Protein backbone atom coordinates (compact mmCIF):
# COMPACT_ATOMS: atom_id res chain seq x y z
CA UNK A 1 0.00 0.00 0.00
CA UNK A 2 1.53 3.33 -1.09
CA UNK A 3 1.99 6.48 0.99
CA UNK A 4 0.46 5.14 4.17
CA UNK A 5 0.49 7.44 7.17
CA UNK A 6 -0.26 6.72 10.79
CA UNK A 7 -3.14 8.48 12.49
CA UNK A 8 -4.50 8.28 16.02
CA UNK A 9 -8.10 9.39 15.39
CA UNK A 10 -10.42 8.49 12.58
CA UNK A 11 -14.00 8.44 11.44
CA UNK A 12 -15.15 4.91 10.66
CA UNK A 13 -17.97 4.72 8.13
CA UNK A 14 -20.18 1.80 7.14
CA UNK A 15 -22.76 1.63 4.35
CA UNK A 16 -24.05 -0.17 1.28
CA UNK A 17 -24.39 1.61 -2.07
CA UNK A 18 -27.51 1.07 -4.16
CA UNK A 19 -28.02 -2.28 -5.85
CA UNK A 20 -26.79 -1.27 -9.32
CA UNK A 21 -23.52 0.24 -8.05
CA UNK A 22 -21.32 -2.61 -9.25
CA UNK A 23 -22.82 -2.48 -12.74
CA UNK A 24 -22.02 1.24 -12.85
CA UNK A 25 -18.40 0.69 -11.76
CA UNK A 26 -18.69 2.05 -8.24
CA UNK A 27 -15.30 0.71 -7.16
CA UNK A 28 -13.60 2.50 -10.03
CA UNK A 29 -15.40 5.72 -9.11
CA UNK A 30 -14.09 5.37 -5.55
CA UNK A 31 -10.55 5.01 -6.87
CA UNK A 32 -10.79 7.76 -9.51
CA UNK A 33 -12.96 10.39 -7.80
CA UNK A 34 -13.96 9.83 -4.18
CA UNK A 35 -10.69 8.72 -2.63
CA UNK A 36 -8.42 11.27 -4.37
CA UNK A 37 -10.71 14.11 -3.34
CA UNK A 38 -10.68 13.31 0.38
CA UNK A 39 -7.00 12.40 0.38
CA UNK A 40 -6.25 15.80 -1.13
CA UNK A 41 -7.68 17.66 1.89
CA UNK A 42 -5.17 19.07 4.40
CA UNK A 43 -6.87 17.70 7.50
CA UNK A 44 -7.00 14.12 6.18
CA UNK A 45 -4.05 11.90 7.10
CA UNK A 46 -5.38 9.06 4.97
CA UNK A 47 -8.72 7.96 3.56
CA UNK A 48 -9.24 4.27 2.79
CA UNK A 49 -12.23 2.54 1.15
CA UNK A 50 -12.87 -1.17 1.79
CA UNK A 51 -15.28 -3.77 0.44
CA UNK A 52 -16.52 -6.64 2.59
CA UNK A 53 -15.16 -9.89 1.16
CA UNK A 54 -16.36 -12.24 3.91
CA UNK A 55 -18.03 -11.89 7.28
CA UNK A 56 -19.31 -13.89 10.23
CA UNK A 57 -21.48 -13.18 13.26
CA UNK A 58 -23.31 -9.93 13.84
CA UNK A 59 -22.58 -7.12 11.41
CA UNK A 60 -24.10 -3.69 11.92
CA UNK A 61 -26.91 -2.76 9.51
CA UNK A 62 -25.91 -0.69 6.52
CA UNK A 63 -28.12 2.20 7.60
CA UNK A 64 -30.91 3.26 9.94
CA UNK A 65 -34.11 1.39 9.18
CA UNK A 66 -32.35 -1.39 7.27
CA UNK A 67 -32.06 -5.02 8.29
CA UNK A 68 -29.25 -5.70 5.83
CA UNK A 69 -25.58 -5.52 6.90
CA UNK A 70 -23.11 -3.06 5.43
CA UNK A 71 -21.04 -4.13 2.42
CA UNK A 72 -18.46 -1.30 2.44
CA UNK A 73 -16.55 0.47 5.16
CA UNK A 74 -14.02 3.28 5.29
CA UNK A 75 -11.41 4.97 7.46
CA UNK A 76 -11.16 8.75 7.41
CA UNK A 77 -7.81 9.07 9.18
CA UNK A 78 -7.49 12.59 10.62
CA UNK A 79 -4.57 14.76 11.68
CA UNK A 80 -6.40 15.86 14.85
CA UNK A 81 -9.76 15.69 16.59
CA UNK A 82 -11.15 18.74 14.82
CA UNK A 83 -10.47 17.19 11.44
CA UNK A 84 -13.88 15.72 10.73
CA UNK A 85 -15.76 18.99 11.13
CA UNK A 86 -13.09 20.77 9.09
CA UNK A 87 -13.25 18.07 6.40
CA UNK A 88 -17.02 18.16 6.05
CA UNK A 89 -17.07 21.97 5.87
CA UNK A 90 -14.36 22.13 3.23
CA UNK A 91 -15.86 23.48 -0.03
CA UNK A 92 -14.61 20.47 -2.01
CA UNK A 93 -16.24 18.03 0.39
CA UNK A 94 -19.43 20.09 0.60
CA UNK A 95 -19.77 19.90 -3.18
CA UNK A 96 -18.79 16.23 -3.35
CA UNK A 97 -21.03 14.64 -0.70
CA UNK A 98 -24.31 15.50 -2.50
CA UNK A 99 -22.87 13.87 -5.64
CA UNK A 100 -22.25 10.63 -3.75
CA UNK A 101 -25.72 10.78 -2.23
CA UNK A 102 -27.46 11.40 -5.56
CA UNK A 103 -25.45 8.89 -7.60
CA UNK A 104 -24.77 6.04 -5.18
CA UNK A 105 -26.85 6.13 -1.99
CA UNK A 106 -29.85 3.88 -1.49
CA UNK A 107 -32.05 6.78 -0.39
CA UNK A 108 -30.93 9.92 -2.24
CA UNK A 109 -33.96 11.91 -1.08
CA UNK A 110 -33.76 10.93 2.59
CA UNK A 111 -34.06 13.73 5.12
CA UNK A 112 -31.99 11.66 7.57
CA UNK A 113 -28.63 10.72 6.06
CA UNK A 114 -28.37 7.90 8.60
CA UNK A 115 -30.64 6.05 6.18
CA UNK A 116 -27.60 5.90 3.88
CA UNK A 117 -24.52 5.55 6.10
CA UNK A 118 -23.15 5.55 9.65
CA UNK A 119 -20.17 7.60 10.86
CA UNK A 120 -18.41 6.83 14.16
CA UNK A 121 -15.49 8.69 15.77
CA UNK A 122 -12.76 6.33 16.97
CA UNK A 123 -9.44 6.72 18.80
CA UNK A 124 -6.50 4.33 18.53
CA UNK A 125 -5.48 2.91 21.89
CA UNK A 126 -2.91 0.27 20.95
CA UNK A 127 -0.89 -0.79 17.93
CA UNK A 128 1.94 -3.10 16.92
CA UNK A 129 4.50 -2.16 14.27
CA UNK A 130 3.92 -3.16 10.68
CA UNK A 131 2.62 -2.01 7.36
CA UNK A 132 -0.95 -1.35 6.39
CA UNK A 133 -1.89 -3.84 3.69
CA UNK A 134 -4.70 -4.29 1.18
CA UNK A 135 -6.41 -7.00 3.25
CA UNK A 136 -7.76 -6.23 6.72
CA UNK A 137 -9.61 -8.29 9.30
CA UNK A 138 -11.99 -6.09 11.28
CA UNK A 139 -13.31 -7.39 14.60
CA UNK A 140 -16.08 -5.25 16.14
CA UNK A 141 -16.84 -5.87 19.81
CA UNK A 142 -18.31 -4.32 22.96
CA UNK A 143 -15.38 -2.82 24.79
CA UNK A 144 -15.02 -3.26 28.55
CA UNK A 145 -13.90 -0.46 30.85
CA UNK A 146 -10.20 -1.32 30.84
CA UNK A 147 -7.50 -0.14 28.45
CA UNK A 148 -6.42 -3.69 27.65
CA UNK A 149 -5.97 -4.95 24.12
CA UNK A 150 -9.30 -5.30 22.38
CA UNK A 151 -9.02 -9.03 21.89
CA UNK A 152 -9.00 -9.52 25.67
CA UNK A 153 -12.67 -8.56 25.49
CA UNK A 154 -13.73 -10.88 22.68
CA UNK A 155 -11.38 -13.87 22.43
CA UNK A 156 -11.51 -17.06 24.45
CA UNK A 157 -7.90 -17.74 23.45
CA UNK A 158 -6.11 -14.48 24.21
CA UNK A 159 -2.62 -15.96 24.00
CA UNK A 160 -3.19 -17.20 20.44
CA UNK A 161 -4.53 -13.83 19.29
CA UNK A 162 -1.74 -11.97 21.08
CA UNK A 163 0.89 -14.10 19.34
CA UNK A 164 -0.76 -13.49 15.97
CA UNK A 165 -0.97 -9.73 16.60
CA UNK A 166 2.83 -9.67 16.91
CA UNK A 167 3.19 -11.04 13.37
CA UNK A 168 1.04 -8.43 11.59
CA UNK A 169 0.10 -4.81 12.01
CA UNK A 170 -2.53 -4.76 14.76
CA UNK A 171 -4.57 -1.75 15.90
CA UNK A 172 -7.12 -1.44 18.69
CA UNK A 173 -9.65 1.40 18.50
CA UNK A 174 -12.27 2.64 20.91
CA UNK A 175 -15.43 4.10 19.39
CA UNK A 176 -16.05 7.27 21.40
CA UNK A 177 -19.21 8.59 19.77
CA UNK A 178 -21.58 8.25 16.87
CA UNK A 179 -21.51 11.14 14.43
CA UNK A 180 -24.19 9.82 12.08
CA UNK A 181 -26.48 6.90 12.78
CA UNK A 182 -26.39 4.15 15.36
CA UNK A 183 -23.29 2.01 14.87
CA UNK A 184 -23.35 -0.32 17.86
CA UNK A 185 -19.87 -1.74 18.75
CA UNK A 186 -17.77 0.33 21.13
CA UNK A 187 -14.46 -1.20 20.06
CA UNK A 188 -12.73 -2.19 16.82
CA UNK A 189 -9.72 -4.45 16.36
CA UNK A 190 -7.88 -4.33 13.04
CA UNK A 191 -5.40 -6.89 11.74
CA UNK A 192 -3.63 -6.00 8.47
CA UNK A 193 -2.91 -9.25 6.65
CA UNK A 194 -0.46 -10.23 3.96
CA UNK A 195 -3.19 -12.29 2.29
CA UNK A 196 -6.72 -13.37 3.05
CA UNK A 197 -5.70 -16.88 4.10
CA UNK A 198 -4.18 -15.46 7.29
CA UNK A 199 -7.68 -14.65 8.50
CA UNK A 200 -8.23 -18.36 9.10
CA UNK A 201 -5.94 -18.12 12.13
CA UNK A 202 -8.45 -15.89 13.92
CA UNK A 203 -11.71 -16.82 12.23
CA UNK A 204 -12.79 -19.38 14.84
CA UNK A 205 -11.48 -17.32 17.77
CA UNK A 206 -13.92 -14.43 17.39
CA UNK A 207 -17.72 -14.42 17.27
CA UNK A 208 -17.78 -11.46 14.85
CA UNK A 209 -15.40 -10.66 12.02
CA UNK A 210 -15.32 -8.79 8.72
CA UNK A 211 -12.65 -9.47 6.11
CA UNK A 212 -12.13 -6.42 3.95
CA UNK A 213 -10.38 -5.84 0.63
CA UNK A 214 -9.02 -2.38 -0.10
CA UNK A 215 -10.77 -0.67 -2.99
CA UNK A 216 -8.96 2.67 -2.86
CA UNK A 217 -6.54 4.59 -0.67
CA UNK A 218 -3.79 7.20 -0.79
CA UNK A 219 -1.56 7.05 -3.87
PDB file of C-alpha atoms in Angstrom:
ATOM      1  CA  UNK A   1       0.000   0.000   0.000  1.00  0.00           C
ATOM      2  CA  UNK A   2       1.529   3.329  -1.085  1.00  0.00           C
ATOM      3  CA  UNK A   3       1.991   6.478   0.988  1.00  0.00           C
ATOM      4  CA  UNK A   4       0.463   5.139   4.167  1.00  0.00           C
ATOM      5  CA  UNK A   5       0.486   7.442   7.166  1.00  0.00           C
ATOM      6  CA  UNK A   6      -0.259   6.723  10.789  1.00  0.00           C
ATOM      7  CA  UNK A   7      -3.144   8.484  12.488  1.00  0.00           C
ATOM      8  CA  UNK A   8      -4.504   8.277  16.020  1.00  0.00           C
ATOM      9  CA  UNK A   9      -8.096   9.391  15.391  1.00  0.00           C
ATOM     10  CA  UNK A  10     -10.423   8.485  12.579  1.00  0.00           C
ATOM     11  CA  UNK A  11     -14.004   8.445  11.436  1.00  0.00           C
ATOM     12  CA  UNK A  12     -15.153   4.915  10.662  1.00  0.00           C
ATOM     13  CA  UNK A  13     -17.970   4.716   8.132  1.00  0.00           C
ATOM     14  CA  UNK A  14     -20.178   1.796   7.141  1.00  0.00           C
ATOM     15  CA  UNK A  15     -22.758   1.628   4.349  1.00  0.00           C
ATOM     16  CA  UNK A  16     -24.048  -0.174   1.278  1.00  0.00           C
ATOM     17  CA  UNK A  17     -24.388   1.608  -2.074  1.00  0.00           C
ATOM     18  CA  UNK A  18     -27.510   1.070  -4.156  1.00  0.00           C
ATOM     19  CA  UNK A  19     -28.016  -2.282  -5.849  1.00  0.00           C
ATOM     20  CA  UNK A  20     -26.788  -1.268  -9.317  1.00  0.00           C
ATOM     21  CA  UNK A  21     -23.522   0.244  -8.048  1.00  0.00           C
ATOM     22  CA  UNK A  22     -21.316  -2.612  -9.253  1.00  0.00           C
ATOM     23  CA  UNK A  23     -22.823  -2.480 -12.741  1.00  0.00           C
ATOM     24  CA  UNK A  24     -22.023   1.241 -12.847  1.00  0.00           C
ATOM     25  CA  UNK A  25     -18.402   0.686 -11.761  1.00  0.00           C
ATOM     26  CA  UNK A  26     -18.692   2.048  -8.237  1.00  0.00           C
ATOM     27  CA  UNK A  27     -15.295   0.706  -7.156  1.00  0.00           C
ATOM     28  CA  UNK A  28     -13.596   2.498 -10.028  1.00  0.00           C
ATOM     29  CA  UNK A  29     -15.400   5.719  -9.111  1.00  0.00           C
ATOM     30  CA  UNK A  30     -14.094   5.371  -5.555  1.00  0.00           C
ATOM     31  CA  UNK A  31     -10.551   5.007  -6.871  1.00  0.00           C
ATOM     32  CA  UNK A  32     -10.790   7.759  -9.510  1.00  0.00           C
ATOM     33  CA  UNK A  33     -12.962  10.387  -7.804  1.00  0.00           C
ATOM     34  CA  UNK A  34     -13.958   9.832  -4.181  1.00  0.00           C
ATOM     35  CA  UNK A  35     -10.693   8.718  -2.629  1.00  0.00           C
ATOM     36  CA  UNK A  36      -8.424  11.270  -4.367  1.00  0.00           C
ATOM     37  CA  UNK A  37     -10.715  14.112  -3.340  1.00  0.00           C
ATOM     38  CA  UNK A  38     -10.677  13.311   0.377  1.00  0.00           C
ATOM     39  CA  UNK A  39      -6.996  12.397   0.383  1.00  0.00           C
ATOM     40  CA  UNK A  40      -6.250  15.796  -1.126  1.00  0.00           C
ATOM     41  CA  UNK A  41      -7.683  17.663   1.892  1.00  0.00           C
ATOM     42  CA  UNK A  42      -5.173  19.068   4.398  1.00  0.00           C
ATOM     43  CA  UNK A  43      -6.869  17.704   7.503  1.00  0.00           C
ATOM     44  CA  UNK A  44      -6.998  14.120   6.183  1.00  0.00           C
ATOM     45  CA  UNK A  45      -4.047  11.903   7.095  1.00  0.00           C
ATOM     46  CA  UNK A  46      -5.376   9.064   4.971  1.00  0.00           C
ATOM     47  CA  UNK A  47      -8.722   7.958   3.558  1.00  0.00           C
ATOM     48  CA  UNK A  48      -9.237   4.269   2.787  1.00  0.00           C
ATOM     49  CA  UNK A  49     -12.235   2.541   1.154  1.00  0.00           C
ATOM     50  CA  UNK A  50     -12.868  -1.169   1.790  1.00  0.00           C
ATOM     51  CA  UNK A  51     -15.276  -3.773   0.438  1.00  0.00           C
ATOM     52  CA  UNK A  52     -16.516  -6.643   2.594  1.00  0.00           C
ATOM     53  CA  UNK A  53     -15.161  -9.887   1.159  1.00  0.00           C
ATOM     54  CA  UNK A  54     -16.357 -12.238   3.905  1.00  0.00           C
ATOM     55  CA  UNK A  55     -18.034 -11.887   7.278  1.00  0.00           C
ATOM     56  CA  UNK A  56     -19.306 -13.885  10.235  1.00  0.00           C
ATOM     57  CA  UNK A  57     -21.482 -13.184  13.258  1.00  0.00           C
ATOM     58  CA  UNK A  58     -23.310  -9.925  13.841  1.00  0.00           C
ATOM     59  CA  UNK A  59     -22.583  -7.123  11.407  1.00  0.00           C
ATOM     60  CA  UNK A  60     -24.105  -3.687  11.922  1.00  0.00           C
ATOM     61  CA  UNK A  61     -26.913  -2.763   9.515  1.00  0.00           C
ATOM     62  CA  UNK A  62     -25.906  -0.692   6.521  1.00  0.00           C
ATOM     63  CA  UNK A  63     -28.120   2.201   7.603  1.00  0.00           C
ATOM     64  CA  UNK A  64     -30.907   3.259   9.939  1.00  0.00           C
ATOM     65  CA  UNK A  65     -34.109   1.386   9.183  1.00  0.00           C
ATOM     66  CA  UNK A  66     -32.349  -1.391   7.268  1.00  0.00           C
ATOM     67  CA  UNK A  67     -32.058  -5.017   8.288  1.00  0.00           C
ATOM     68  CA  UNK A  68     -29.246  -5.698   5.835  1.00  0.00           C
ATOM     69  CA  UNK A  69     -25.576  -5.525   6.899  1.00  0.00           C
ATOM     70  CA  UNK A  70     -23.112  -3.062   5.427  1.00  0.00           C
ATOM     71  CA  UNK A  71     -21.037  -4.134   2.420  1.00  0.00           C
ATOM     72  CA  UNK A  72     -18.456  -1.300   2.436  1.00  0.00           C
ATOM     73  CA  UNK A  73     -16.545   0.474   5.165  1.00  0.00           C
ATOM     74  CA  UNK A  74     -14.021   3.284   5.289  1.00  0.00           C
ATOM     75  CA  UNK A  75     -11.410   4.967   7.461  1.00  0.00           C
ATOM     76  CA  UNK A  76     -11.157   8.748   7.409  1.00  0.00           C
ATOM     77  CA  UNK A  77      -7.807   9.068   9.183  1.00  0.00           C
ATOM     78  CA  UNK A  78      -7.490  12.589  10.618  1.00  0.00           C
ATOM     79  CA  UNK A  79      -4.569  14.759  11.682  1.00  0.00           C
ATOM     80  CA  UNK A  80      -6.403  15.856  14.855  1.00  0.00           C
ATOM     81  CA  UNK A  81      -9.759  15.691  16.593  1.00  0.00           C
ATOM     82  CA  UNK A  82     -11.151  18.738  14.823  1.00  0.00           C
ATOM     83  CA  UNK A  83     -10.471  17.189  11.441  1.00  0.00           C
ATOM     84  CA  UNK A  84     -13.878  15.724  10.729  1.00  0.00           C
ATOM     85  CA  UNK A  85     -15.757  18.994  11.127  1.00  0.00           C
ATOM     86  CA  UNK A  86     -13.087  20.772   9.085  1.00  0.00           C
ATOM     87  CA  UNK A  87     -13.254  18.074   6.403  1.00  0.00           C
ATOM     88  CA  UNK A  88     -17.020  18.162   6.046  1.00  0.00           C
ATOM     89  CA  UNK A  89     -17.069  21.968   5.874  1.00  0.00           C
ATOM     90  CA  UNK A  90     -14.360  22.129   3.226  1.00  0.00           C
ATOM     91  CA  UNK A  91     -15.865  23.476  -0.027  1.00  0.00           C
ATOM     92  CA  UNK A  92     -14.612  20.475  -2.012  1.00  0.00           C
ATOM     93  CA  UNK A  93     -16.242  18.030   0.390  1.00  0.00           C
ATOM     94  CA  UNK A  94     -19.428  20.091   0.601  1.00  0.00           C
ATOM     95  CA  UNK A  95     -19.770  19.897  -3.175  1.00  0.00           C
ATOM     96  CA  UNK A  96     -18.787  16.232  -3.349  1.00  0.00           C
ATOM     97  CA  UNK A  97     -21.029  14.643  -0.702  1.00  0.00           C
ATOM     98  CA  UNK A  98     -24.312  15.495  -2.499  1.00  0.00           C
ATOM     99  CA  UNK A  99     -22.872  13.874  -5.638  1.00  0.00           C
ATOM    100  CA  UNK A 100     -22.249  10.634  -3.746  1.00  0.00           C
ATOM    101  CA  UNK A 101     -25.725  10.780  -2.234  1.00  0.00           C
ATOM    102  CA  UNK A 102     -27.458  11.397  -5.563  1.00  0.00           C
ATOM    103  CA  UNK A 103     -25.445   8.892  -7.601  1.00  0.00           C
ATOM    104  CA  UNK A 104     -24.773   6.035  -5.178  1.00  0.00           C
ATOM    105  CA  UNK A 105     -26.851   6.131  -1.995  1.00  0.00           C
ATOM    106  CA  UNK A 106     -29.846   3.875  -1.485  1.00  0.00           C
ATOM    107  CA  UNK A 107     -32.050   6.777  -0.388  1.00  0.00           C
ATOM    108  CA  UNK A 108     -30.927   9.920  -2.244  1.00  0.00           C
ATOM    109  CA  UNK A 109     -33.963  11.915  -1.077  1.00  0.00           C
ATOM    110  CA  UNK A 110     -33.759  10.934   2.590  1.00  0.00           C
ATOM    111  CA  UNK A 111     -34.060  13.730   5.117  1.00  0.00           C
ATOM    112  CA  UNK A 112     -31.991  11.665   7.573  1.00  0.00           C
ATOM    113  CA  UNK A 113     -28.633  10.721   6.064  1.00  0.00           C
ATOM    114  CA  UNK A 114     -28.371   7.896   8.603  1.00  0.00           C
ATOM    115  CA  UNK A 115     -30.639   6.053   6.177  1.00  0.00           C
ATOM    116  CA  UNK A 116     -27.602   5.900   3.878  1.00  0.00           C
ATOM    117  CA  UNK A 117     -24.520   5.555   6.103  1.00  0.00           C
ATOM    118  CA  UNK A 118     -23.154   5.554   9.647  1.00  0.00           C
ATOM    119  CA  UNK A 119     -20.167   7.597  10.862  1.00  0.00           C
ATOM    120  CA  UNK A 120     -18.405   6.828  14.155  1.00  0.00           C
ATOM    121  CA  UNK A 121     -15.492   8.694  15.775  1.00  0.00           C
ATOM    122  CA  UNK A 122     -12.763   6.335  16.974  1.00  0.00           C
ATOM    123  CA  UNK A 123      -9.444   6.719  18.800  1.00  0.00           C
ATOM    124  CA  UNK A 124      -6.504   4.334  18.530  1.00  0.00           C
ATOM    125  CA  UNK A 125      -5.480   2.914  21.885  1.00  0.00           C
ATOM    126  CA  UNK A 126      -2.911   0.265  20.955  1.00  0.00           C
ATOM    127  CA  UNK A 127      -0.893  -0.789  17.930  1.00  0.00           C
ATOM    128  CA  UNK A 128       1.938  -3.097  16.916  1.00  0.00           C
ATOM    129  CA  UNK A 129       4.501  -2.155  14.273  1.00  0.00           C
ATOM    130  CA  UNK A 130       3.919  -3.162  10.683  1.00  0.00           C
ATOM    131  CA  UNK A 131       2.615  -2.006   7.356  1.00  0.00           C
ATOM    132  CA  UNK A 132      -0.953  -1.350   6.388  1.00  0.00           C
ATOM    133  CA  UNK A 133      -1.894  -3.841   3.688  1.00  0.00           C
ATOM    134  CA  UNK A 134      -4.701  -4.293   1.181  1.00  0.00           C
ATOM    135  CA  UNK A 135      -6.407  -6.998   3.252  1.00  0.00           C
ATOM    136  CA  UNK A 136      -7.756  -6.231   6.721  1.00  0.00           C
ATOM    137  CA  UNK A 137      -9.606  -8.285   9.302  1.00  0.00           C
ATOM    138  CA  UNK A 138     -11.987  -6.093  11.282  1.00  0.00           C
ATOM    139  CA  UNK A 139     -13.306  -7.394  14.598  1.00  0.00           C
ATOM    140  CA  UNK A 140     -16.080  -5.250  16.145  1.00  0.00           C
ATOM    141  CA  UNK A 141     -16.839  -5.865  19.814  1.00  0.00           C
ATOM    142  CA  UNK A 142     -18.311  -4.320  22.955  1.00  0.00           C
ATOM    143  CA  UNK A 143     -15.385  -2.820  24.790  1.00  0.00           C
ATOM    144  CA  UNK A 144     -15.024  -3.259  28.555  1.00  0.00           C
ATOM    145  CA  UNK A 145     -13.895  -0.458  30.849  1.00  0.00           C
ATOM    146  CA  UNK A 146     -10.197  -1.316  30.836  1.00  0.00           C
ATOM    147  CA  UNK A 147      -7.503  -0.136  28.453  1.00  0.00           C
ATOM    148  CA  UNK A 148      -6.416  -3.687  27.655  1.00  0.00           C
ATOM    149  CA  UNK A 149      -5.974  -4.946  24.120  1.00  0.00           C
ATOM    150  CA  UNK A 150      -9.298  -5.296  22.384  1.00  0.00           C
ATOM    151  CA  UNK A 151      -9.019  -9.025  21.886  1.00  0.00           C
ATOM    152  CA  UNK A 152      -8.995  -9.521  25.666  1.00  0.00           C
ATOM    153  CA  UNK A 153     -12.667  -8.558  25.487  1.00  0.00           C
ATOM    154  CA  UNK A 154     -13.727 -10.884  22.679  1.00  0.00           C
ATOM    155  CA  UNK A 155     -11.378 -13.873  22.425  1.00  0.00           C
ATOM    156  CA  UNK A 156     -11.513 -17.058  24.448  1.00  0.00           C
ATOM    157  CA  UNK A 157      -7.898 -17.736  23.445  1.00  0.00           C
ATOM    158  CA  UNK A 158      -6.111 -14.476  24.209  1.00  0.00           C
ATOM    159  CA  UNK A 159      -2.620 -15.961  24.001  1.00  0.00           C
ATOM    160  CA  UNK A 160      -3.188 -17.197  20.438  1.00  0.00           C
ATOM    161  CA  UNK A 161      -4.534 -13.827  19.285  1.00  0.00           C
ATOM    162  CA  UNK A 162      -1.737 -11.970  21.080  1.00  0.00           C
ATOM    163  CA  UNK A 163       0.890 -14.102  19.338  1.00  0.00           C
ATOM    164  CA  UNK A 164      -0.762 -13.492  15.967  1.00  0.00           C
ATOM    165  CA  UNK A 165      -0.965  -9.729  16.601  1.00  0.00           C
ATOM    166  CA  UNK A 166       2.826  -9.670  16.910  1.00  0.00           C
ATOM    167  CA  UNK A 167       3.194 -11.041  13.372  1.00  0.00           C
ATOM    168  CA  UNK A 168       1.040  -8.434  11.593  1.00  0.00           C
ATOM    169  CA  UNK A 169       0.099  -4.807  12.015  1.00  0.00           C
ATOM    170  CA  UNK A 170      -2.528  -4.757  14.755  1.00  0.00           C
ATOM    171  CA  UNK A 171      -4.571  -1.750  15.895  1.00  0.00           C
ATOM    172  CA  UNK A 172      -7.121  -1.437  18.689  1.00  0.00           C
ATOM    173  CA  UNK A 173      -9.648   1.400  18.504  1.00  0.00           C
ATOM    174  CA  UNK A 174     -12.273   2.643  20.914  1.00  0.00           C
ATOM    175  CA  UNK A 175     -15.426   4.101  19.385  1.00  0.00           C
ATOM    176  CA  UNK A 176     -16.054   7.267  21.404  1.00  0.00           C
ATOM    177  CA  UNK A 177     -19.209   8.587  19.774  1.00  0.00           C
ATOM    178  CA  UNK A 178     -21.582   8.248  16.872  1.00  0.00           C
ATOM    179  CA  UNK A 179     -21.506  11.144  14.425  1.00  0.00           C
ATOM    180  CA  UNK A 180     -24.187   9.820  12.076  1.00  0.00           C
ATOM    181  CA  UNK A 181     -26.482   6.903  12.780  1.00  0.00           C
ATOM    182  CA  UNK A 182     -26.393   4.145  15.356  1.00  0.00           C
ATOM    183  CA  UNK A 183     -23.288   2.006  14.870  1.00  0.00           C
ATOM    184  CA  UNK A 184     -23.353  -0.324  17.863  1.00  0.00           C
ATOM    185  CA  UNK A 185     -19.865  -1.741  18.751  1.00  0.00           C
ATOM    186  CA  UNK A 186     -17.770   0.328  21.133  1.00  0.00           C
ATOM    187  CA  UNK A 187     -14.463  -1.196  20.058  1.00  0.00           C
ATOM    188  CA  UNK A 188     -12.727  -2.189  16.819  1.00  0.00           C
ATOM    189  CA  UNK A 189      -9.721  -4.453  16.359  1.00  0.00           C
ATOM    190  CA  UNK A 190      -7.877  -4.335  13.044  1.00  0.00           C
ATOM    191  CA  UNK A 191      -5.398  -6.890  11.742  1.00  0.00           C
ATOM    192  CA  UNK A 192      -3.633  -6.004   8.471  1.00  0.00           C
ATOM    193  CA  UNK A 193      -2.911  -9.249   6.646  1.00  0.00           C
ATOM    194  CA  UNK A 194      -0.464 -10.235   3.958  1.00  0.00           C
ATOM    195  CA  UNK A 195      -3.186 -12.286   2.291  1.00  0.00           C
ATOM    196  CA  UNK A 196      -6.722 -13.372   3.046  1.00  0.00           C
ATOM    197  CA  UNK A 197      -5.702 -16.879   4.101  1.00  0.00           C
ATOM    198  CA  UNK A 198      -4.179 -15.461   7.289  1.00  0.00           C
ATOM    199  CA  UNK A 199      -7.684 -14.653   8.501  1.00  0.00           C
ATOM    200  CA  UNK A 200      -8.233 -18.359   9.096  1.00  0.00           C
ATOM    201  CA  UNK A 201      -5.941 -18.117  12.127  1.00  0.00           C
ATOM    202  CA  UNK A 202      -8.450 -15.888  13.923  1.00  0.00           C
ATOM    203  CA  UNK A 203     -11.709 -16.825  12.235  1.00  0.00           C
ATOM    204  CA  UNK A 204     -12.788 -19.380  14.836  1.00  0.00           C
ATOM    205  CA  UNK A 205     -11.477 -17.317  17.768  1.00  0.00           C
ATOM    206  CA  UNK A 206     -13.917 -14.425  17.392  1.00  0.00           C
ATOM    207  CA  UNK A 207     -17.719 -14.425  17.267  1.00  0.00           C
ATOM    208  CA  UNK A 208     -17.784 -11.457  14.853  1.00  0.00           C
ATOM    209  CA  UNK A 209     -15.404 -10.658  12.022  1.00  0.00           C
ATOM    210  CA  UNK A 210     -15.316  -8.789   8.721  1.00  0.00           C
ATOM    211  CA  UNK A 211     -12.654  -9.471   6.105  1.00  0.00           C
ATOM    212  CA  UNK A 212     -12.133  -6.417   3.945  1.00  0.00           C
ATOM    213  CA  UNK A 213     -10.379  -5.843   0.627  1.00  0.00           C
ATOM    214  CA  UNK A 214      -9.018  -2.385  -0.105  1.00  0.00           C
ATOM    215  CA  UNK A 215     -10.768  -0.668  -2.993  1.00  0.00           C
ATOM    216  CA  UNK A 216      -8.956   2.672  -2.858  1.00  0.00           C
ATOM    217  CA  UNK A 217      -6.545   4.585  -0.670  1.00  0.00           C
ATOM    218  CA  UNK A 218      -3.793   7.198  -0.795  1.00  0.00           C
ATOM    219  CA  UNK A 219      -1.557   7.050  -3.872  1.00  0.00           C
TER     220      UNK A 219
END
